[in-house]
Tab-separated table of C-alpha atoms in Angstrom:
chain	number	residue	atom	x	y	z
W	1	MET	CA	150.531	90.181	77.209
W	2	ARG	CA	150.606	89.121	73.251
W	3	CYS	CA	150.114	92.150	71.125
W	4	PRO	CA	146.816	91.223	69.608
W	5	LYS	CA	148.136	92.496	66.048
W	6	CYS	CA	151.509	90.636	65.816
W	7	GLY	CA	151.458	88.157	68.476
W	8	SER	CA	154.470	89.277	70.108
W	9	ARG	CA	155.027	89.132	73.880
W	10	ASP	CA	157.288	92.414	74.068
W	11	ASP	CA	155.634	95.360	75.292
W	12	LYS	CA	155.499	98.484	77.148
W	13	VAL	CA	152.780	99.904	79.618
W	14	ILE	CA	152.361	103.932	78.602
W	15	ASP	CA	149.825	104.800	81.181
W	16	SER	CA	148.136	103.445	83.938
W	17	ARG	CA	144.990	104.408	85.804
W	18	GLN	CA	141.980	103.543	87.680
W	19	SER	CA	138.965	102.564	85.650
W	20	ARG	CA	135.873	104.867	86.582
W	21	ASP	CA	134.177	102.781	89.255
W	22	GLY	CA	137.448	101.946	90.737
W	23	SER	CA	137.173	98.316	90.702
W	24	SER	CA	140.082	97.668	87.908
W	25	ILE	CA	143.384	99.322	86.051
W	26	ARG	CA	143.361	100.451	82.903
W	27	ARG	CA	146.528	100.025	81.050
W	28	ARG	CA	147.334	101.374	77.712
W	29	ARG	CA	150.047	98.859	76.319
W	30	GLN	CA	152.299	99.525	72.728
W	31	CYS	CA	153.888	96.670	71.419
W	32	LEU	CA	157.858	97.249	70.896
W	33	LYS	CA	157.779	95.083	67.592
W	34	CYS	CA	154.974	96.840	65.440
W	35	LYS	CA	154.207	99.638	67.384
W	36	TYR	CA	150.729	98.688	67.770
W	37	ARG	CA	148.606	100.405	71.225
W	38	TYR	CA	146.179	98.675	72.663
W	39	THR	CA	144.413	98.694	76.186
W	40	THR	CA	144.216	95.966	79.001
W	41	TYR	CA	142.252	95.836	81.967
W	42	GLU	CA	143.570	94.573	85.381
W	43	GLU	CA	141.136	93.678	88.117
W	44	VAL	CA	140.706	91.449	91.189
W	45	GLU	CA	139.944	87.688	90.541
W	46	ARG	CA	136.862	87.079	92.741
W	47	SER	CA	136.213	84.023	94.468
W	48	ASP	CA	133.726	82.019	93.185
W	49	LEU	CA	130.123	82.883	95.107
W	50	ARG	CA	127.823	80.563	95.562
W	51	VAL	CA	123.982	80.722	95.888
W	52	ILE	CA	121.990	78.551	98.657
W	53	LYS	CA	118.949	78.307	96.815
W	54	THR	CA	115.332	77.950	98.994
W	55	ASN	CA	115.279	73.937	97.988
W	56	ARG	CA	118.817	73.745	99.624
W	57	THR	CA	120.649	73.224	96.088
W	58	HIS	CA	123.664	75.510	95.238
W	59	GLU	CA	124.606	76.755	91.648
W	60	PRO	CA	126.853	79.955	90.816
W	61	PHE	CA	125.883	83.529	91.806
W	62	ASP	CA	125.096	85.252	88.580
W	63	ARG	CA	125.427	89.258	88.488
W	64	ARG	CA	123.381	89.239	85.186
W	65	LYS	CA	120.696	87.550	86.969
W	66	LEU	CA	120.664	90.249	89.632
W	67	ALA	CA	120.505	93.020	87.411
W	68	ALA	CA	117.924	91.333	85.321
W	69	SER	CA	115.478	90.896	88.284
W	70	ILE	CA	116.210	94.308	89.704
W	71	ALA	CA	115.732	95.787	86.235
W	72	LYS	CA	112.341	93.819	85.780
W	73	ALA	CA	111.134	95.432	89.117
W	74	PHE	CA	112.118	99.241	87.495
W	75	GLU	CA	110.366	98.629	84.233
W	76	LYS	CA	108.823	101.770	83.040
W	77	ARG	CA	109.971	103.609	86.148
W	78	SER	CA	112.067	106.553	85.742
W	79	ALA	CA	114.805	105.056	87.607
W	80	SER	CA	118.335	105.164	85.327
W	81	LEU	CA	120.590	102.454	84.070
W	82	LEU	CA	123.399	104.077	85.953
W	83	THR	CA	121.134	104.053	89.165
W	84	LEU	CA	120.363	100.352	88.314
W	85	GLU	CA	124.219	99.445	88.096
W	86	ASN	CA	125.276	101.385	90.989
W	87	MET	CA	122.745	99.489	93.133
W	88	VAL	CA	124.007	96.109	91.756
W	89	ASP	CA	127.207	97.240	92.156
W	90	GLU	CA	127.189	97.833	96.197
W	91	ILE	CA	125.007	94.221	96.539
W	92	VAL	CA	127.603	92.299	94.848
W	93	HIS	CA	130.544	93.907	96.918
W	94	GLU	CA	128.338	93.548	100.224
W	95	LEU	CA	127.993	89.441	99.072
W	96	GLU	CA	131.322	88.968	98.278
W	97	THR	CA	132.754	90.666	101.406
W	98	GLY	CA	130.231	88.259	103.443
W	99	GLY	CA	131.718	84.606	102.379
W	100	ARG	CA	131.853	82.186	99.663
W	101	GLU	CA	128.299	81.086	99.836
W	102	VAL	CA	125.152	83.188	100.416
W	103	PRO	CA	121.612	82.186	100.924
W	104	SER	CA	119.326	83.337	98.303
W	105	SER	CA	117.342	85.176	101.150
W	106	VAL	CA	119.742	87.240	101.809
W	107	ILE	CA	120.339	88.475	98.534
W	108	GLY	CA	116.263	89.232	98.070
W	109	ALA	CA	116.351	90.782	101.753
W	110	ARG	CA	119.191	93.190	100.470
W	111	VAL	CA	117.593	94.061	97.675
W	112	LEU	CA	114.294	94.692	98.924
W	113	GLU	CA	116.426	97.179	101.689
W	114	LYS	CA	118.225	99.134	98.588
W	115	LEU	CA	114.948	98.956	96.420
W	116	ARG	CA	112.497	100.869	99.306
W	117	GLY	CA	115.440	103.500	99.484
W	118	ILE	CA	115.197	104.429	95.928
W	119	ASP	CA	111.777	103.661	94.634
W	120	GLU	CA	108.939	102.073	96.259
W	121	VAL	CA	106.878	100.594	93.210
W	122	ALA	CA	109.624	99.095	92.041
W	123	TYR	CA	110.273	97.769	95.721
W	124	LEU	CA	106.490	96.440	96.046
W	125	ARG	CA	107.113	94.770	92.662
W	126	TYR	CA	110.076	92.788	93.817
W	127	ALA	CA	108.541	92.042	97.249
W	128	SER	CA	105.279	90.786	95.272
W	129	VAL	CA	107.664	88.166	93.567
W	130	TYR	CA	110.233	87.564	96.205
W	131	GLN	CA	107.755	87.259	99.217
W	132	ARG	CA	105.552	85.583	97.032
W	133	PHE	CA	102.263	87.245	97.460
W	134	GLN	CA	99.112	85.128	97.092
W	135	ASP	CA	96.507	87.652	97.567
W	136	VAL	CA	95.514	91.223	97.484
W	137	ASP	CA	95.493	91.841	101.264
W	138	GLN	CA	99.252	91.246	101.311
W	139	PHE	CA	100.072	93.824	98.734
W	140	VAL	CA	97.525	96.096	100.974
W	141	ASP	CA	99.394	95.155	104.062
W	142	ALA	CA	102.916	95.760	101.889
W	143	ILE	CA	101.583	99.361	100.888
W	144	HIS	CA	100.688	100.071	104.599
W	145	THR	CA	104.025	99.717	105.852
W	146	LEU	CA	105.467	101.896	102.936
W	147	GLY	CA	103.171	104.633	104.220
W	148	ARG	CA	103.814	104.251	108.026
W	149	ARG	CA	107.794	104.296	107.229
W	150	ILE	CA	108.821	108.111	107.772
W	151	LYS	CA	109.902	109.599	104.503
W	152	SER	CA	112.809	112.079	104.659
W	153	ASN	CA	113.614	114.503	102.073
W	154	ALA	CA	117.654	115.659	101.913
W	155	LEU	CA	116.614	118.665	100.570
W	156	GLN	CA	114.067	119.924	103.482
W	157	ARG	CA	115.149	120.372	106.679
W	158	GLU	CA	112.347	118.906	109.189
W	159	LEU	CA	110.559	121.584	110.796
W	160	PHE	CA	110.641	120.102	114.421
W	161	PRO	CA	114.257	118.281	114.317
W	162	PRO	CA	114.111	115.410	117.183
W	163	GLU	CA	116.496	117.854	119.740
W	164	THR	CA	114.785	120.805	119.424
W	165	MET	CA	111.660	119.045	120.353
W	166	LYS	CA	113.458	117.568	123.517
W	167	GLU	CA	114.677	120.771	124.751
W	168	ASN	CA	111.117	122.528	124.104
W	169	ALA	CA	109.794	119.524	126.243
W	170	ASN	CA	112.038	120.630	128.719
W	171	VAL	CA	111.436	124.301	128.950
W	172	ALA	CA	107.960	123.536	129.183
W	173	ARG	CA	108.031	120.978	132.436
W	174	ARG	CA	110.185	123.374	133.776
W	175	SER	CA	107.756	126.501	133.096
W	176	ARG	CA	105.067	123.995	134.616
W	177	GLU	CA	107.234	122.809	137.076
W	178	GLY	CA	107.997	126.654	138.307
W	179	ALA	CA	103.722	127.806	138.386
W	180	ILE	CA	103.122	124.899	140.152
W	181	LYS	CA	105.503	126.307	143.153
W	182	ASN	CA	104.386	129.390	142.914
W	183	HIS	CA	100.931	129.033	142.421
W	184	GLY	CA	98.785	131.735	144.301
W	185	ARG	CA	101.789	133.698	145.256
W	186	VAL	CA	102.611	137.348	144.375
């Protein structure tokens, strides 16, 4: 590592720690010649991820292009920049662990999956472009599909959890069976 001030190659590492997102290591260094301190980052060299487009052409994966398309869907919404960046990080990580070539349809499906859980309006905006809605009926169908989906609120407990419903059904069934057996008996 060359000193950015004097160009000397002699330095020592003063401090090493992981970056906030855990994807790189931050090192504080000091030049042994001029005593200048500077920071370097070390990260894993990623293989070149390529996108297979719908017309069968290949192009290098561009993280900025993915982030821009998601940001467009979130435009004028209340989602934070941190939410957007975390979403992009998750998608990129999933894509990189999947192989060297990824169809664009897989990228779009992953984005829609993440958007559905975060913001339904952003989901509809992205879906309208990604799925190429041609008329209002396709929007209405997408809205109805979102409406049928069960929305869970992590802060609110379910009034009738599935386990309780099964137990109550079994108790009611046994009670009915007992009433039928004992019908007319005193």
